[in-house]
């Protein structure tokens, strides 16, 4: 066969197939092929290839492989991993030639069994469908326990039926046809009930919040506080339990009150801050005082202001001591604190049994206030405490004065860090009081003796040798040096070190010295005023006054200004405030202004505010008026062009010194 | 204790004060001197304003906190002083 030409083979194959179809066996085919071969030599198809003998004899190798010739050899698939097309190495060589889904099942397979079962039932059902249903009902009734006969009948029927029903299914059940009874019973089917219950849905609340920066900060703060508490394990301090809501609002209510007041007195507040009297430009040297707030307290109506003091730390807070200067009308007193922020009601007030005559606020501890009374007691109040009584009070056992205390002044803490203050009284003693734990310890510093009156009185009784101190002041820089003014009109310069002798005595006034004050800047200058209508300025090295001013009425108080060494103010009994500036006018006041409406009101005290350009003036009706100083009263020396204006205490001292030297020179020349 | 009561009375007696309302942290008025409907209205609206203002201040600097808020209108001025749990509203007409 290998020598067969190509076309012969082809034709051969075709012939094979055709034969197969007719179901002939192979031998016949072979024969057919032989016959055809025989015919080859004789018949040649017209389009047969002409090949040479050599070509005809060429051997062609045919290899049978299992490869599917139709299978593609270069299938390429896209690989997502490598993101490129990759050739598939092995290609499926299976070639399916014929595919037919059949529906033959093996008889033992699941599907076959299922089908059998299904086929079995439909056959039976078709025959006995209705009869079966009927048969079941009487059975139910039979289960109720009826007579045997009935049952039998039913059973007999059943029997017949059941026979029928069973025929189709399996092998026939042989039954006794005479008295066969089949019993069946059905248990009571409990009626099904469905029970359900619904629970109450859990309470829900929807929560929303914003996570702001400050909320986060708050949470962190709380955490920190908790941690700190755990660390400390502090004992639980019993807090005051405020039952009512309203009591929590104390601070807030205060703020609101101040704001409401600010609104009500809005124009005053604006004036206080911003108003500068423009007409001062045209007034040459004079100035004016602009009235601002007026402070009054109902319960203090009939008392007169006996002391004023600004607080050094809280520049808007000042203390007012109320009492009476009248010897015959002595009664109660009051210590009241006002703030400029609220002019209608005091911040603190303490009623006292005896009139207050003087007070002083501690410069470093603004909550401590020393008070001197008309009955000779001194007391110290602590503003931080809630109670209305003083924390310390002197009593007759502990060295209180026997006469009214006219002035108290705090001193620097002593070496044991105890606070102490001095007091001066009409009984002629200058006493130092020290706050030791819970009591006041007193030390007599000096006893003021009358100078020069050594003559014997009638009946050989020695005259009283004690002078009555009415005011004193400590030097700003030299701590031990102080001045005392007496009722006799003399001023004594004393030192804390010497208890029996004065360093110097000045014949100051003809009547009691009401106030004596050192200058804030110049270390040598002090001022004094008296009911003899005069105000005198002294240089403590000279025994005569440097300046004398006559004010035509009893002078209640005088005060240096904190911003200039040459400016001071005085108040008189006719209701006027006099402001002097020695740098501008050495002989006259640059401002003389009545500040209280009725002329019968006497002004009793005056104080400059340490920072703001205002003064407070107290009168004998219990009112305190605040006034703003106009620019002329606060003038600073004009700066020369090109030069920076030097500020500071040295300038002030220099100013004063210049003034004094001017005065001294003519004196010297005179002398 | 009675100080606060007295303070509130004094505020009420000041010139031009129309009413005081105390509101708790949730915006419910606790005590008031105005009539019911106005109170409820003021409390609700102002509560929101105060929360917003406080949030503004604290967002800028968490260590800061709102101490006072004033809303001035043509006819009157509303002042609000917030506390930790409550706030106090005062309506005043200063030019009265």
Coordinates of C-alpha atoms in Angstrom, one line a residue, chain B residues 6 9 11 13-14 18 24 27 30 35 38 40 43-44 55 59 69 75-76 80 82 84 91 96:
Chain B
X6 CA -30.2 90.7 96.2
X9 CA -33.1 92.3 92.5
X11 CA -30.3 94.5 88.5
X13 CA -34.4 97.7 89.6
X14 CA -31.8 99.4 87.5
X18 CA -36.8 94.9 81.0
X24 CA -29.8 76.1 82.2
X27 CA -31.8 75.9 77.1
X30 CA -35.5 78.2 85.1
X35 CA -44.0 86.4 80.6
X38 CA -41.3 85.7 75.6
X40 CA -39.4 80.6 76.0
X43 CA -34.3 81.2 75.9
X44 CA -34.4 79.1 72.8
X55 CA -17.8 77.5 70.1
X59 CA -12.2 76.9 68.6
X69 CA -21.9 88.4 75.1
X75 CA -34.5 98.9 70.5
X76 CA -32.6 97.3 73.4
X80 CA -25.7 87.2 78.3
X82 CA -22.6 82.3 80.6
X84 CA -20.5 76.5 83.4
X91 CA -32.6 92.7 78.5
X96 CA -35.2 104.6 78.8

